[in-house]
Short mmCIF file of C-alpha atoms in Angstrom, two decimals:
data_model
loop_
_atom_site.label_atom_id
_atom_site.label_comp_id
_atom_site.label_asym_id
_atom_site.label_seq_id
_atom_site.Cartn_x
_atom_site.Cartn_y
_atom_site.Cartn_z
CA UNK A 311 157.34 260.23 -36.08
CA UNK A 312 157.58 262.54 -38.57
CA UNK A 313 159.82 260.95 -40.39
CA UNK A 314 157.14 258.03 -40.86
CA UNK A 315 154.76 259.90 -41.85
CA UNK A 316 156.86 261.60 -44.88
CA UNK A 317 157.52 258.21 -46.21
CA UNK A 318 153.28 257.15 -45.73
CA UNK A 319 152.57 260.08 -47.35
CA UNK A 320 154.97 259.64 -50.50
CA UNK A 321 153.95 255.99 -50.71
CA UNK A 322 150.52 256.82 -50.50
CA UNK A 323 150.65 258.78 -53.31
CA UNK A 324 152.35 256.59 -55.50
CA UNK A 325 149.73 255.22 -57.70
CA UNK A 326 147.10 257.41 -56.91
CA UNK A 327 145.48 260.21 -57.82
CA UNK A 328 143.07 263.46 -57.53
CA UNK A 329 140.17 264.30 -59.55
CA UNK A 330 139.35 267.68 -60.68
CA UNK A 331 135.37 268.45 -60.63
CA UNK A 332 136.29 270.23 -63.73
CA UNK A 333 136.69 266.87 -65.18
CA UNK A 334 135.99 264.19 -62.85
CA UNK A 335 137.70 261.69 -65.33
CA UNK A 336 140.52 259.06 -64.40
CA UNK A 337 142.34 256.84 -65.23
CA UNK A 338 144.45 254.42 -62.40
CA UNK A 339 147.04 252.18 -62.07
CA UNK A 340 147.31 250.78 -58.37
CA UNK A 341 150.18 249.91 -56.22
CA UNK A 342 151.62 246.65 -56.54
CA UNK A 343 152.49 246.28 -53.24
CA UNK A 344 150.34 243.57 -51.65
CA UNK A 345 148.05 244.32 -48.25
CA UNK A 346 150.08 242.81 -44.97
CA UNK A 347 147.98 241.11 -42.87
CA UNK A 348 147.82 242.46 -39.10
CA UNK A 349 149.02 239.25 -36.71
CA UNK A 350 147.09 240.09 -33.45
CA UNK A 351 144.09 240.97 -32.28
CA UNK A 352 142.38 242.89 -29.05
CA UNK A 353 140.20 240.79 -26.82
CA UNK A 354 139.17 243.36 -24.44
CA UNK A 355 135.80 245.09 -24.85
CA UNK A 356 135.35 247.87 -27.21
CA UNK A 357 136.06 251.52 -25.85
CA UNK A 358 133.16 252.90 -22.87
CA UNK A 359 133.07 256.52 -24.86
CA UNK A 360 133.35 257.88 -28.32
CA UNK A 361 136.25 259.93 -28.29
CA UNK A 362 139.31 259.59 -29.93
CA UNK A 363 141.74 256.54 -28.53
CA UNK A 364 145.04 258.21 -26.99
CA UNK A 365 147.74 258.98 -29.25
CA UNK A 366 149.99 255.64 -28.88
CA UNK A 367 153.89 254.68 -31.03
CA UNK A 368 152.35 253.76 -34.35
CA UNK A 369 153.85 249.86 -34.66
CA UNK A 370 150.67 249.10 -32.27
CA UNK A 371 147.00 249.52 -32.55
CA UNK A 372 144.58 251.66 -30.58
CA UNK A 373 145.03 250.55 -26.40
CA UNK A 374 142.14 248.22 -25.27
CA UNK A 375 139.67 250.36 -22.36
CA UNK A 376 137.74 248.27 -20.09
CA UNK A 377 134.12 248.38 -18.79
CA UNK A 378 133.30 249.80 -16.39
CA UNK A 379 131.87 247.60 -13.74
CA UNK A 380 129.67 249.97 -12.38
CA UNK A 381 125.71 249.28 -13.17
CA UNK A 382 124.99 251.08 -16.06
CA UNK A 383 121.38 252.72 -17.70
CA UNK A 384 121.06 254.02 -21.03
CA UNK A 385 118.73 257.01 -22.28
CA UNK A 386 117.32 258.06 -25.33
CA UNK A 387 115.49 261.18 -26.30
CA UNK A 388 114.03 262.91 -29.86
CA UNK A 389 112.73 261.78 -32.81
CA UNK A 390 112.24 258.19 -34.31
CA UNK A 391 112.11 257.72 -37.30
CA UNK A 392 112.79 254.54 -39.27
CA UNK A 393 113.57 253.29 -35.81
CA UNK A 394 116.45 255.05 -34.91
CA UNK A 395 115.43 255.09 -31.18
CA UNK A 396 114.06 251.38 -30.07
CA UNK A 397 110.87 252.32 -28.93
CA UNK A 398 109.90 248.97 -27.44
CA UNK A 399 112.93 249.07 -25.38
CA UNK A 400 111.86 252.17 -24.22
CA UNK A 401 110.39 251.51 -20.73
CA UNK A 402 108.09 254.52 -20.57
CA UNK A 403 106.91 254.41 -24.07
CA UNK A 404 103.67 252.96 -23.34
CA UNK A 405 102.82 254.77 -20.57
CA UNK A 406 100.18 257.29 -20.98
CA UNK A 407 101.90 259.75 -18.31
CA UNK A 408 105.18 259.56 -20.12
CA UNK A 409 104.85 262.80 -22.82
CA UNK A 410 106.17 262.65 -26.23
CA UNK A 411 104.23 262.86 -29.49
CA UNK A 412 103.29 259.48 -30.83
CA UNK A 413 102.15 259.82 -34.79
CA UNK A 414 102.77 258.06 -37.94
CA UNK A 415 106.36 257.17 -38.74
CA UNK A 416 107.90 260.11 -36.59
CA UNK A 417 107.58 259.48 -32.57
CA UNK A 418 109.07 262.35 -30.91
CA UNK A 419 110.09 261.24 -27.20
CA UNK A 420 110.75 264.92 -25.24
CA UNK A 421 112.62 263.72 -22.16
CA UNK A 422 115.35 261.14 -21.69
CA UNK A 423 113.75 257.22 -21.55
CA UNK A 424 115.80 254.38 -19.95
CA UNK A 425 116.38 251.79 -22.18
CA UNK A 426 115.24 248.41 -20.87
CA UNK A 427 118.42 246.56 -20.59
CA UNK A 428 117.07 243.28 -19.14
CA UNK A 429 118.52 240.02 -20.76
CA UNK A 430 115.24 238.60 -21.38
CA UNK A 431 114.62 242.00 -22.79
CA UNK A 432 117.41 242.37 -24.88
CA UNK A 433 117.72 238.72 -25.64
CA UNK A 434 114.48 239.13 -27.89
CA UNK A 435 115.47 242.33 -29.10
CA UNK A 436 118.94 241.85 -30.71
CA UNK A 437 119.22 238.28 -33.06
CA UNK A 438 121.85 235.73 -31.55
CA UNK A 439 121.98 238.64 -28.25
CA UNK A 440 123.71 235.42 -26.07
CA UNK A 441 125.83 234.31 -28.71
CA UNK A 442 128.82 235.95 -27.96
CA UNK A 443 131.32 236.67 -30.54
CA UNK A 444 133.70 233.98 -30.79
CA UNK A 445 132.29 231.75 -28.42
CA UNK A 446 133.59 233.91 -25.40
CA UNK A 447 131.93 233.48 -22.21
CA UNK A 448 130.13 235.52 -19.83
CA UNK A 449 126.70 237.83 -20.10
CA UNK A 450 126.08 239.92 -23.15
CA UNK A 451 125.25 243.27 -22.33
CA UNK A 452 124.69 246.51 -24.08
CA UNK A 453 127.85 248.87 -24.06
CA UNK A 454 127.70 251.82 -26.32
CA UNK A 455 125.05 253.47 -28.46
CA UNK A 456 126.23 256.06 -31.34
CA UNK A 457 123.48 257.96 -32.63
CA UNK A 458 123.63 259.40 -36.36
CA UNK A 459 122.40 260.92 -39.32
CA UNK A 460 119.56 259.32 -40.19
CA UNK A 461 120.60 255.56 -38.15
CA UNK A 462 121.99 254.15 -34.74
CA UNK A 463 124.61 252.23 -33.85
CA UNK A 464 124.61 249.63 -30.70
CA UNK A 465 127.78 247.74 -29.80
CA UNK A 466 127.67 245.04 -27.41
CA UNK A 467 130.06 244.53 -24.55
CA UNK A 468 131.72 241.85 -26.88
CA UNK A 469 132.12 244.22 -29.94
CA UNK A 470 129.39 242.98 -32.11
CA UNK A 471 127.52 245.98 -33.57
CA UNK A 472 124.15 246.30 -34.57
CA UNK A 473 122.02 248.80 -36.66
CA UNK A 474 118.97 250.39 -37.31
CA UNK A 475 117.52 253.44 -39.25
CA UNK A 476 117.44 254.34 -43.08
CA UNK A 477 119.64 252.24 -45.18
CA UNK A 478 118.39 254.83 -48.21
CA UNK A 479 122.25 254.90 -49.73
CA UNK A 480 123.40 252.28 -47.93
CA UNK A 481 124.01 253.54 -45.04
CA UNK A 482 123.78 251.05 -42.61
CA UNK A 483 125.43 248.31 -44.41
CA UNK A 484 122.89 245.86 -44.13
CA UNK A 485 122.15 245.39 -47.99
CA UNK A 486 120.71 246.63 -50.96
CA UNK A 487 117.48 244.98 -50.69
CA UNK A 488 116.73 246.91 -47.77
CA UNK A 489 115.92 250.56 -47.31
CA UNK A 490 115.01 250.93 -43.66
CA UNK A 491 115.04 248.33 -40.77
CA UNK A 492 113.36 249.41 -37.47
CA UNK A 493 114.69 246.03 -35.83
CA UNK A 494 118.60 245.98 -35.26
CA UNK A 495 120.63 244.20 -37.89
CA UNK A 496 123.90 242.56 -37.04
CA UNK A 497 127.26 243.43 -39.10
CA UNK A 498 129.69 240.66 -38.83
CA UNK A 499 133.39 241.79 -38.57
CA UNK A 500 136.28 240.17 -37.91
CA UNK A 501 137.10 242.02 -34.79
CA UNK A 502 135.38 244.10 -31.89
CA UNK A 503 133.74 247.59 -33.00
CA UNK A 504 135.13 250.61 -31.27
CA UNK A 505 133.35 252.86 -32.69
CA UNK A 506 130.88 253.57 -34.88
CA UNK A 507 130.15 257.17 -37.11
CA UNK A 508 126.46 256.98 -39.84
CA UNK A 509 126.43 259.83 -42.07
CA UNK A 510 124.00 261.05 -43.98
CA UNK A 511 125.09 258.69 -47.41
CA UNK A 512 128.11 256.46 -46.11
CA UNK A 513 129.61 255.15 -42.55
CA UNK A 514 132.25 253.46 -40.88
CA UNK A 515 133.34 251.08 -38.19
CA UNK A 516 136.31 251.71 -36.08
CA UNK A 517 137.62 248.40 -35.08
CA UNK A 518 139.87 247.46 -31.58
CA UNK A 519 142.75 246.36 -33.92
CA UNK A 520 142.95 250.16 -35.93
CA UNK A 521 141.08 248.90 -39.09
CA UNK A 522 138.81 250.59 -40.75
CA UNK A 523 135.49 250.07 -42.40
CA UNK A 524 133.40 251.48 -44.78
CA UNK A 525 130.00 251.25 -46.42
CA UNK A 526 126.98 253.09 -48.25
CA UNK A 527 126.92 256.08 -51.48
CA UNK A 528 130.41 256.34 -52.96
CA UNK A 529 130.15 259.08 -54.73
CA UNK A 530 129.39 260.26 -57.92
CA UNK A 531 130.81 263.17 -60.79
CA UNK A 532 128.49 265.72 -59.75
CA UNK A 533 128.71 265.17 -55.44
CA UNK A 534 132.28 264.33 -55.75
CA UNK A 535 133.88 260.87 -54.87
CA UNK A 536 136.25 258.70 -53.13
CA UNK A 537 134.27 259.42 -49.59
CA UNK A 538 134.63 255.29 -48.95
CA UNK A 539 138.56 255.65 -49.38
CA UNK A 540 138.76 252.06 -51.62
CA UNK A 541 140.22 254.09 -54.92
CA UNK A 542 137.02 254.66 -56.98
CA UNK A 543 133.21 255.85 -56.71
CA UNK A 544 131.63 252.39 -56.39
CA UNK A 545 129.03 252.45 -53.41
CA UNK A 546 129.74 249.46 -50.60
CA UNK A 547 126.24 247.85 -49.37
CA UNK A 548 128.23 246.29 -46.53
CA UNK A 549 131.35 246.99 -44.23
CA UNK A 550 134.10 246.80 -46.45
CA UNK A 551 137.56 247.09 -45.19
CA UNK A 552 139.81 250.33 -46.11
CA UNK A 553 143.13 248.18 -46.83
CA UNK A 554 145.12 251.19 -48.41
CA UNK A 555 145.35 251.74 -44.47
CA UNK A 556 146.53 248.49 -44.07
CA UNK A 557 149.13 249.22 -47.00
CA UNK A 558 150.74 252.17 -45.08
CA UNK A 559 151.09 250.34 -41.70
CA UNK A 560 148.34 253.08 -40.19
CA UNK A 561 145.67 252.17 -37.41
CA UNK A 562 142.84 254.45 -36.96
CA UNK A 563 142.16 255.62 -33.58
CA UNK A 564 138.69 257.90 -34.58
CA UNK A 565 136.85 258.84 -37.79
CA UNK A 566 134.05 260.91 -38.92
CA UNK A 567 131.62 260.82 -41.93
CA UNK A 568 130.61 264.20 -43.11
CA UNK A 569 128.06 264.61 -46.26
CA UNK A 570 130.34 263.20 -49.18
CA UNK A 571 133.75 263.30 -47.22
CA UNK A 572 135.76 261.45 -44.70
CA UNK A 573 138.64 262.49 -41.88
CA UNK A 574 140.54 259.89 -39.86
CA UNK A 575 142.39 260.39 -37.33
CA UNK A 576 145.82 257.78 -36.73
CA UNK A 577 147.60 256.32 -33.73
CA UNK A 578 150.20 258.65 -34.49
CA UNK A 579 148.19 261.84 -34.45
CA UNK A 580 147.56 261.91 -38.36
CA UNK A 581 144.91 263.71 -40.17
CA UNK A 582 143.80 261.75 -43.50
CA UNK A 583 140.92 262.87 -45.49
CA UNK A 584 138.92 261.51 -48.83
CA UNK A 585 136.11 262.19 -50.66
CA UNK A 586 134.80 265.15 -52.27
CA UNK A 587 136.77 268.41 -51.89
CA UNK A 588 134.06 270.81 -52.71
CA UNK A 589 134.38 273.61 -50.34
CA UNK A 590 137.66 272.82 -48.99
CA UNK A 591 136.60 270.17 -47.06
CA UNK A 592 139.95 267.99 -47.17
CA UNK A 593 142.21 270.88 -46.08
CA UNK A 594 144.42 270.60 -48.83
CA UNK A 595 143.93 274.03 -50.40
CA UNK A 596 142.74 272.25 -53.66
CA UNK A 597 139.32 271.30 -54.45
CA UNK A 598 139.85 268.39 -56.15
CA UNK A 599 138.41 265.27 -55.07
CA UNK A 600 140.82 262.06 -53.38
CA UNK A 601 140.06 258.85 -53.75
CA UNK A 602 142.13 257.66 -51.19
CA UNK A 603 142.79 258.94 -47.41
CA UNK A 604 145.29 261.25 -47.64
CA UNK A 605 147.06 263.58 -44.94
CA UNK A 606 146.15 266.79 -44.49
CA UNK A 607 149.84 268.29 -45.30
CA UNK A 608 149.14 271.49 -42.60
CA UNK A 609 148.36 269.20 -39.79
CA UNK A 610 151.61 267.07 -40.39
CA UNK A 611 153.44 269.11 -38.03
CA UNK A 612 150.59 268.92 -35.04
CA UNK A 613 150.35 265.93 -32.58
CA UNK A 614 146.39 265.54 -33.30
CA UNK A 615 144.55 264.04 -30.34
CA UNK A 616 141.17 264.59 -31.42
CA UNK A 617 139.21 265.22 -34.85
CA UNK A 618 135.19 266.56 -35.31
CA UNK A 619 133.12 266.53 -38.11
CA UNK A 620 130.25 268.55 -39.70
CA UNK A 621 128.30 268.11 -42.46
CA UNK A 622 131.15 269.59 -44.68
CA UNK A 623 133.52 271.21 -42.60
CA UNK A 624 136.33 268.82 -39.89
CA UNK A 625 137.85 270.44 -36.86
CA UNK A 626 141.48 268.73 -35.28
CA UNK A 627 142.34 269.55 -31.45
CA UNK A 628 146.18 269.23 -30.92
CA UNK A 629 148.00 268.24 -28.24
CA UNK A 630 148.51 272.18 -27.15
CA UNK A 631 144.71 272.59 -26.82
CA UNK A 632 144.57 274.51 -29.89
CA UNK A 633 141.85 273.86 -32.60
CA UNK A 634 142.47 274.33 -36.20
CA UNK A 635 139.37 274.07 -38.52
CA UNK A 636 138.81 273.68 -42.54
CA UNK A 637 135.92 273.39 -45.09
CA UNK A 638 132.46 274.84 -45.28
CA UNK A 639 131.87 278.04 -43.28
CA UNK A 640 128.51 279.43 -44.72
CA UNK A 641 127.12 279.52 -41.07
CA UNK A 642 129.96 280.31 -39.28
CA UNK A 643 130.87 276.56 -38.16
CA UNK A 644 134.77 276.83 -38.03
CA UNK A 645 134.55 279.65 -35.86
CA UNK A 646 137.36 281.77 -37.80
CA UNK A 647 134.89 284.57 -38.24
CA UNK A 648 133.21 285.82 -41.57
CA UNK A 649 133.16 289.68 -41.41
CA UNK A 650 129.96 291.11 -41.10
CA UNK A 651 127.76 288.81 -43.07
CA UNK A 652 127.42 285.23 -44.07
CA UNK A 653 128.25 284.43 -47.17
CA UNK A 654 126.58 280.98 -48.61
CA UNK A 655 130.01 280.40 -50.52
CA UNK A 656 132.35 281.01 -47.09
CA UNK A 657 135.10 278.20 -46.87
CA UNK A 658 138.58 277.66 -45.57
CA UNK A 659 140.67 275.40 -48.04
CA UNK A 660 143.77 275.06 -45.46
CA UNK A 661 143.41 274.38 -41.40
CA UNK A 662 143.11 277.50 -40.09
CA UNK A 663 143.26 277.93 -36.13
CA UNK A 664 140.68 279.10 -33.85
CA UNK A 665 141.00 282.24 -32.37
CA UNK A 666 139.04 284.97 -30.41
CA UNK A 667 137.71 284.42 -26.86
CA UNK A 668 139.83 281.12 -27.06
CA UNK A 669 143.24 282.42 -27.31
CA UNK A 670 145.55 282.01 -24.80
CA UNK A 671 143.02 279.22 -23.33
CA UNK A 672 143.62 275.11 -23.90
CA UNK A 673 141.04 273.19 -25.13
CA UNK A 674 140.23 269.67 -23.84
CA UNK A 675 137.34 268.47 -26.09
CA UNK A 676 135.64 269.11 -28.91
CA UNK A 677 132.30 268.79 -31.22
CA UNK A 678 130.61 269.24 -33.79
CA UNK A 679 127.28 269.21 -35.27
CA UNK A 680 125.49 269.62 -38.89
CA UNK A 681 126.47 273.40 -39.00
CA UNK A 682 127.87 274.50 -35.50
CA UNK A 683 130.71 273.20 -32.89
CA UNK A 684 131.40 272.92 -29.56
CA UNK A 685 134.58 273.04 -27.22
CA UNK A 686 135.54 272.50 -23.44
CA UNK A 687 138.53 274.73 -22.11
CA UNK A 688 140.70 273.12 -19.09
CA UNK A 689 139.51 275.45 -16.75
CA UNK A 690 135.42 274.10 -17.69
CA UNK A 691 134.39 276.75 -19.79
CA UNK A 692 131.74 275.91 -22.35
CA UNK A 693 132.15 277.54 -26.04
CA UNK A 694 130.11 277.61 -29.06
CA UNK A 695 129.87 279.31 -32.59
CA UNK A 696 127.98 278.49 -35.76
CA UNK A 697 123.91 277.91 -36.82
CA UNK A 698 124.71 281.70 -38.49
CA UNK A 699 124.33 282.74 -34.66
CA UNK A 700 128.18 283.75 -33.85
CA UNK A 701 131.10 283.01 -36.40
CA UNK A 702 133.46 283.29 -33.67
CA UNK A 703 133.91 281.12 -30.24
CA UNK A 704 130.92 282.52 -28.00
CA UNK A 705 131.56 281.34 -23.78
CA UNK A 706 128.54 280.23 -22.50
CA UNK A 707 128.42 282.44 -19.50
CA UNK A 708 125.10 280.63 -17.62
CA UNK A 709 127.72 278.05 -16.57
CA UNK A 710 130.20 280.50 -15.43
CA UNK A 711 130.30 278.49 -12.37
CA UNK A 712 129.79 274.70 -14.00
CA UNK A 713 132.87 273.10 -14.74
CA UNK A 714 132.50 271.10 -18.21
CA UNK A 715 134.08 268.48 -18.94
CA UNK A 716 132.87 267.37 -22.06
CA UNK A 717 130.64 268.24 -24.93
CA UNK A 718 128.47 266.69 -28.03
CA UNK A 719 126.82 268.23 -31.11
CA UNK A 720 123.71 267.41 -33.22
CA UNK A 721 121.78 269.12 -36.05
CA UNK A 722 121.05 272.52 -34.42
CA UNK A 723 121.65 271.47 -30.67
CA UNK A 724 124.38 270.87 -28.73
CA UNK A 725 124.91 268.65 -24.58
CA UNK A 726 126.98 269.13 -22.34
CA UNK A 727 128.67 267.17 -19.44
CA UNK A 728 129.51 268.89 -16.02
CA UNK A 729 132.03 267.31 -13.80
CA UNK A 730 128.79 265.74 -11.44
CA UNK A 731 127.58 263.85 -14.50
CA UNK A 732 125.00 266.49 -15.11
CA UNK A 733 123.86 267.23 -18.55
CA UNK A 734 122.97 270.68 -19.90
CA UNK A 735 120.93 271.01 -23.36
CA UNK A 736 120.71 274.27 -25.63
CA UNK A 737 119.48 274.73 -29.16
CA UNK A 738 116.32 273.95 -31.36
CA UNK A 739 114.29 271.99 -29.77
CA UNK A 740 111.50 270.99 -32.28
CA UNK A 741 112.71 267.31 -32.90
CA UNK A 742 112.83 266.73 -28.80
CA UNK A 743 116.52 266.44 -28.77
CA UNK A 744 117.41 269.10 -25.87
CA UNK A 745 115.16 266.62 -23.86
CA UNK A 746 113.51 269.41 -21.57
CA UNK A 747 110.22 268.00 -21.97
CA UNK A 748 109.26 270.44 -24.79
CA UNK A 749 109.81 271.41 -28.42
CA UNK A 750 110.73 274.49 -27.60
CA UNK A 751 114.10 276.19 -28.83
CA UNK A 752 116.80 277.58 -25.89
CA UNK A 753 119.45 279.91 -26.48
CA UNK A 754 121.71 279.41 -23.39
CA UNK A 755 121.79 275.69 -21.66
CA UNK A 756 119.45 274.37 -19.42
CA UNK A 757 119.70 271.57 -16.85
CA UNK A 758 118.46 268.45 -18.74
CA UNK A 759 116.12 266.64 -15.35
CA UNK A 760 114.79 263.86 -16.72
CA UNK A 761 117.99 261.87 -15.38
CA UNK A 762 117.40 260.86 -11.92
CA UNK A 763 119.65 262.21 -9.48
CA UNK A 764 121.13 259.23 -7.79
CA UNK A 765 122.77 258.83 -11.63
CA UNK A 766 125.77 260.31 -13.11
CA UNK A 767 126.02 260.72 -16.87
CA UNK A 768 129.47 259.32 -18.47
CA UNK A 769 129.27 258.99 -22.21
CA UNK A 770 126.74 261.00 -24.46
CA UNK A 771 125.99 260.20 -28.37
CA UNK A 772 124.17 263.51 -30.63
CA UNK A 773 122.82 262.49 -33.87
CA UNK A 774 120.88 265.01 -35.93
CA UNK A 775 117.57 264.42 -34.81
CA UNK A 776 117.95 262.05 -31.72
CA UNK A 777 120.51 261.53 -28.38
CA UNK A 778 121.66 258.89 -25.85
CA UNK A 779 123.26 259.15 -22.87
CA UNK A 780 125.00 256.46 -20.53
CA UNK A 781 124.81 257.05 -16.58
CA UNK A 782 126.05 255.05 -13.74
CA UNK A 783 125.03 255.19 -10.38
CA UNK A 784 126.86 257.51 -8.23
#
């Protein structure tokens, strides 16, 4: 393995090149070598939960997971805007009893909502809902909802994946003409979606077969560039397929769009990142900026399982269950400590591990929001640092006796999952997101009980200002 990835990494760089913010000129001569063509393809449905796929032998793509065939509900809570939560899906949206605050553009919805997943329902909400892709057979049904930035992602049970939100950069990939849709807008690919990940300027699609999408702002000489990983600055107004990945025989089992920069994680437990490197944010001790995905060299010796993403700053979990973090640290978000103040200017140019309260301990997940992060020991143990309120891991003791089993981050708020399917909310609360029925801020988590009982939560989605959660019955 690591032998492969020597050779990816010294082909990879033939060709290519960093930019300097200094100068932020270049001038490029690409690889000759044409783009292979991958020979298969994945029927099964697109993955039930937005981690990272296992690590698998790199000549195959991520494995297939199947559905579960358990009935399944889907809730959203927070704010709307630009239509990021379907309101008219919402079943409780119209009823007077229901809370929330209703005004202008904004709608904040307090409490968890089931989506109305009725085929009649959804058949009129989603264009073409009962044409499946590739004229496969059998019901359409939702399967997965990844909230983001500023825009949602919904992938069907047949891969196809549909958007909504702000499309201000192009972040939805559903145009230029286009700045918003509030109705969900289909983006044909080739193959199943697997996952999905909206920033704040760009996004990507995760695919079944390992390939890699991209679309929205790419970059600029001020913001840095290369954030879409094609080899230049020019902004994508729809999916557009990474094929340097292609060219190194990689398949992508996870991803993560940050502000202006992008990590990937590989089937063989690679880091790459691309984009700007303001602030360390590609873990390559330089600050220049890549135009291509590139590995982060420190992490070429750690079997990566899974990778988490900020607005500037990455965290990668290896296979020992420790967490090494890089870029921005201004609040305290890789959790490596900042002395006695914050300093707006705090970064880590290299991976640096995680220390403190989780030394010694193995970590089994990990998150991370707009300036904080999240992480889930083996034993159930609930951490946090960041938001300028710890620099350092923090245990969150009110769940001494929960056992967690996994964890998701927004902009100032962070869920978590207890082994019963129960999930617990903590943060700032004045966008609705902790889902308590109230604006209100918490500073320890509190049992989220707008789920009914008879329901067990299995997959959760944090974007910045709204959430989602998928339960099944118990």
């Amino acid at each position: 393995m690591m032998a492969n990835r020597v050779v990816s990494r010294i082909f990879r760089r033939s060709g290519r090149l960093s930019l300097s913010p200094a100068t932020r000129s270049v001038s490029y001569a690409p690889p000759s070598t044409q783009y292979p063509q991958r020979n298969y393809s994945l029927t099964a449905p697109a993955p039930s939960s937005a981690t990272a796929a296992s690590v698998t032998d790199a000549s195959s793509p991520p494995p297939p997971q199947t559905q579960s065939s358990k009935p399944q509900n889907v809730y959203m809570w927070g704010t709307s805007k630009k239509g990021t939560i379907p309101m008219n899906l919402l079943q409780e949206a119209t009823d007077a009893s229901s809370g929330g605050m209703f005004s202008g553009d904004e709608k904040i919805v307090d409490h968890p909502m089931r989506l109305n997943l009725e085929d009649s329902v959804l058949n009129s909400f989603f264009p073409f809902f009962n044409e499946k892709k590739d004229g496969g057979s059998g019901t359409a049904s939702l399967d997965k909802i990844y909230c983001g930035a500023s825009g949602t992602a919904m992938v069907l049970n047949d891969g196809r994946c549909f958007v909504m939100g702000s499309n201000k950069n192009g972040e939805l990939g559903i145009g230029d003409a286009k700045k918003e849709s509030t109705t969900p807008v289909h983006l044909p690919l080739p193959d199943p979606v697997a996952k999905a990940s909206l920033g704040p300027n760009f996004s990507a699609l995760l695919t079944t077969t390992g390939d890699l999408y991209t679309f929205g702002y790419g970059g600029s000489r001020i913001n840095g560039m290369g954030c879409l990983g094609h080899g230049n600055m020019d902004s994508k107004h729809t999916p557009t397929l990474v094929n340097s990945l292609i060219e190194d025989g990689c398949y992508a089992s996870d991803v993560h769009c940050g502000e202006y920069s992008m990590t990937v994680l590989t089937t063989e437990g690679e880091v790459l990142t691309c984009g700007s490197g303001a602030y360390g944010r590609l873990g390559n001790l330089e600050t220049t900026d890549q135009l291509y995905l590139e590995p982060v060299e420190l992490m070429g010796a750690e079997d990566v399982t899974q990778i988490a993403g900020g607005f500037a700053y990455s965290l990668a979990l290896n296979s020992g269950g420790i967490i090494h973090a890089w870029g921005r640290n201004n609040e305290g978000q890789l959790g490596t400590g900042m002395g006695l103040s914050a300093d707006m200017y705090a970064m880590e140019s290299l991976p640096r591990p995680i220390e403190g309260l989780l030394e010694g301990r193995k970590v089994t997940r990990i998150a991370a929001g707009h300036t904080h992060a999240a992480a889930v020991t083996s034993d159930g143990a609930l951490f946090t640092w960041g938001m300028n309120a710890t620099h350092e891991p923090k245990q969150e003791t009110t769940l001494l006796h929960t056992k967690i089993i996994d964890v998701a981050c927004g902009k100032n708020y962070t869920l978590a999952r207890d082994e019963e399917g129960r999930v617990y909310s903590m943060g700032k609360g004045k966008t609705g997101v902790l889902g308590l029925a109230s604006t209100k801020a918490s500073s320890y988590p509190i049992l989220v009980e707008g789920i009914p009982e008879g329901e067990k939560v299995v997959s959760m989605s944090c974007g910045w200002a709204h959430a989602s959660c998928t339960t099944e019955l118990k």
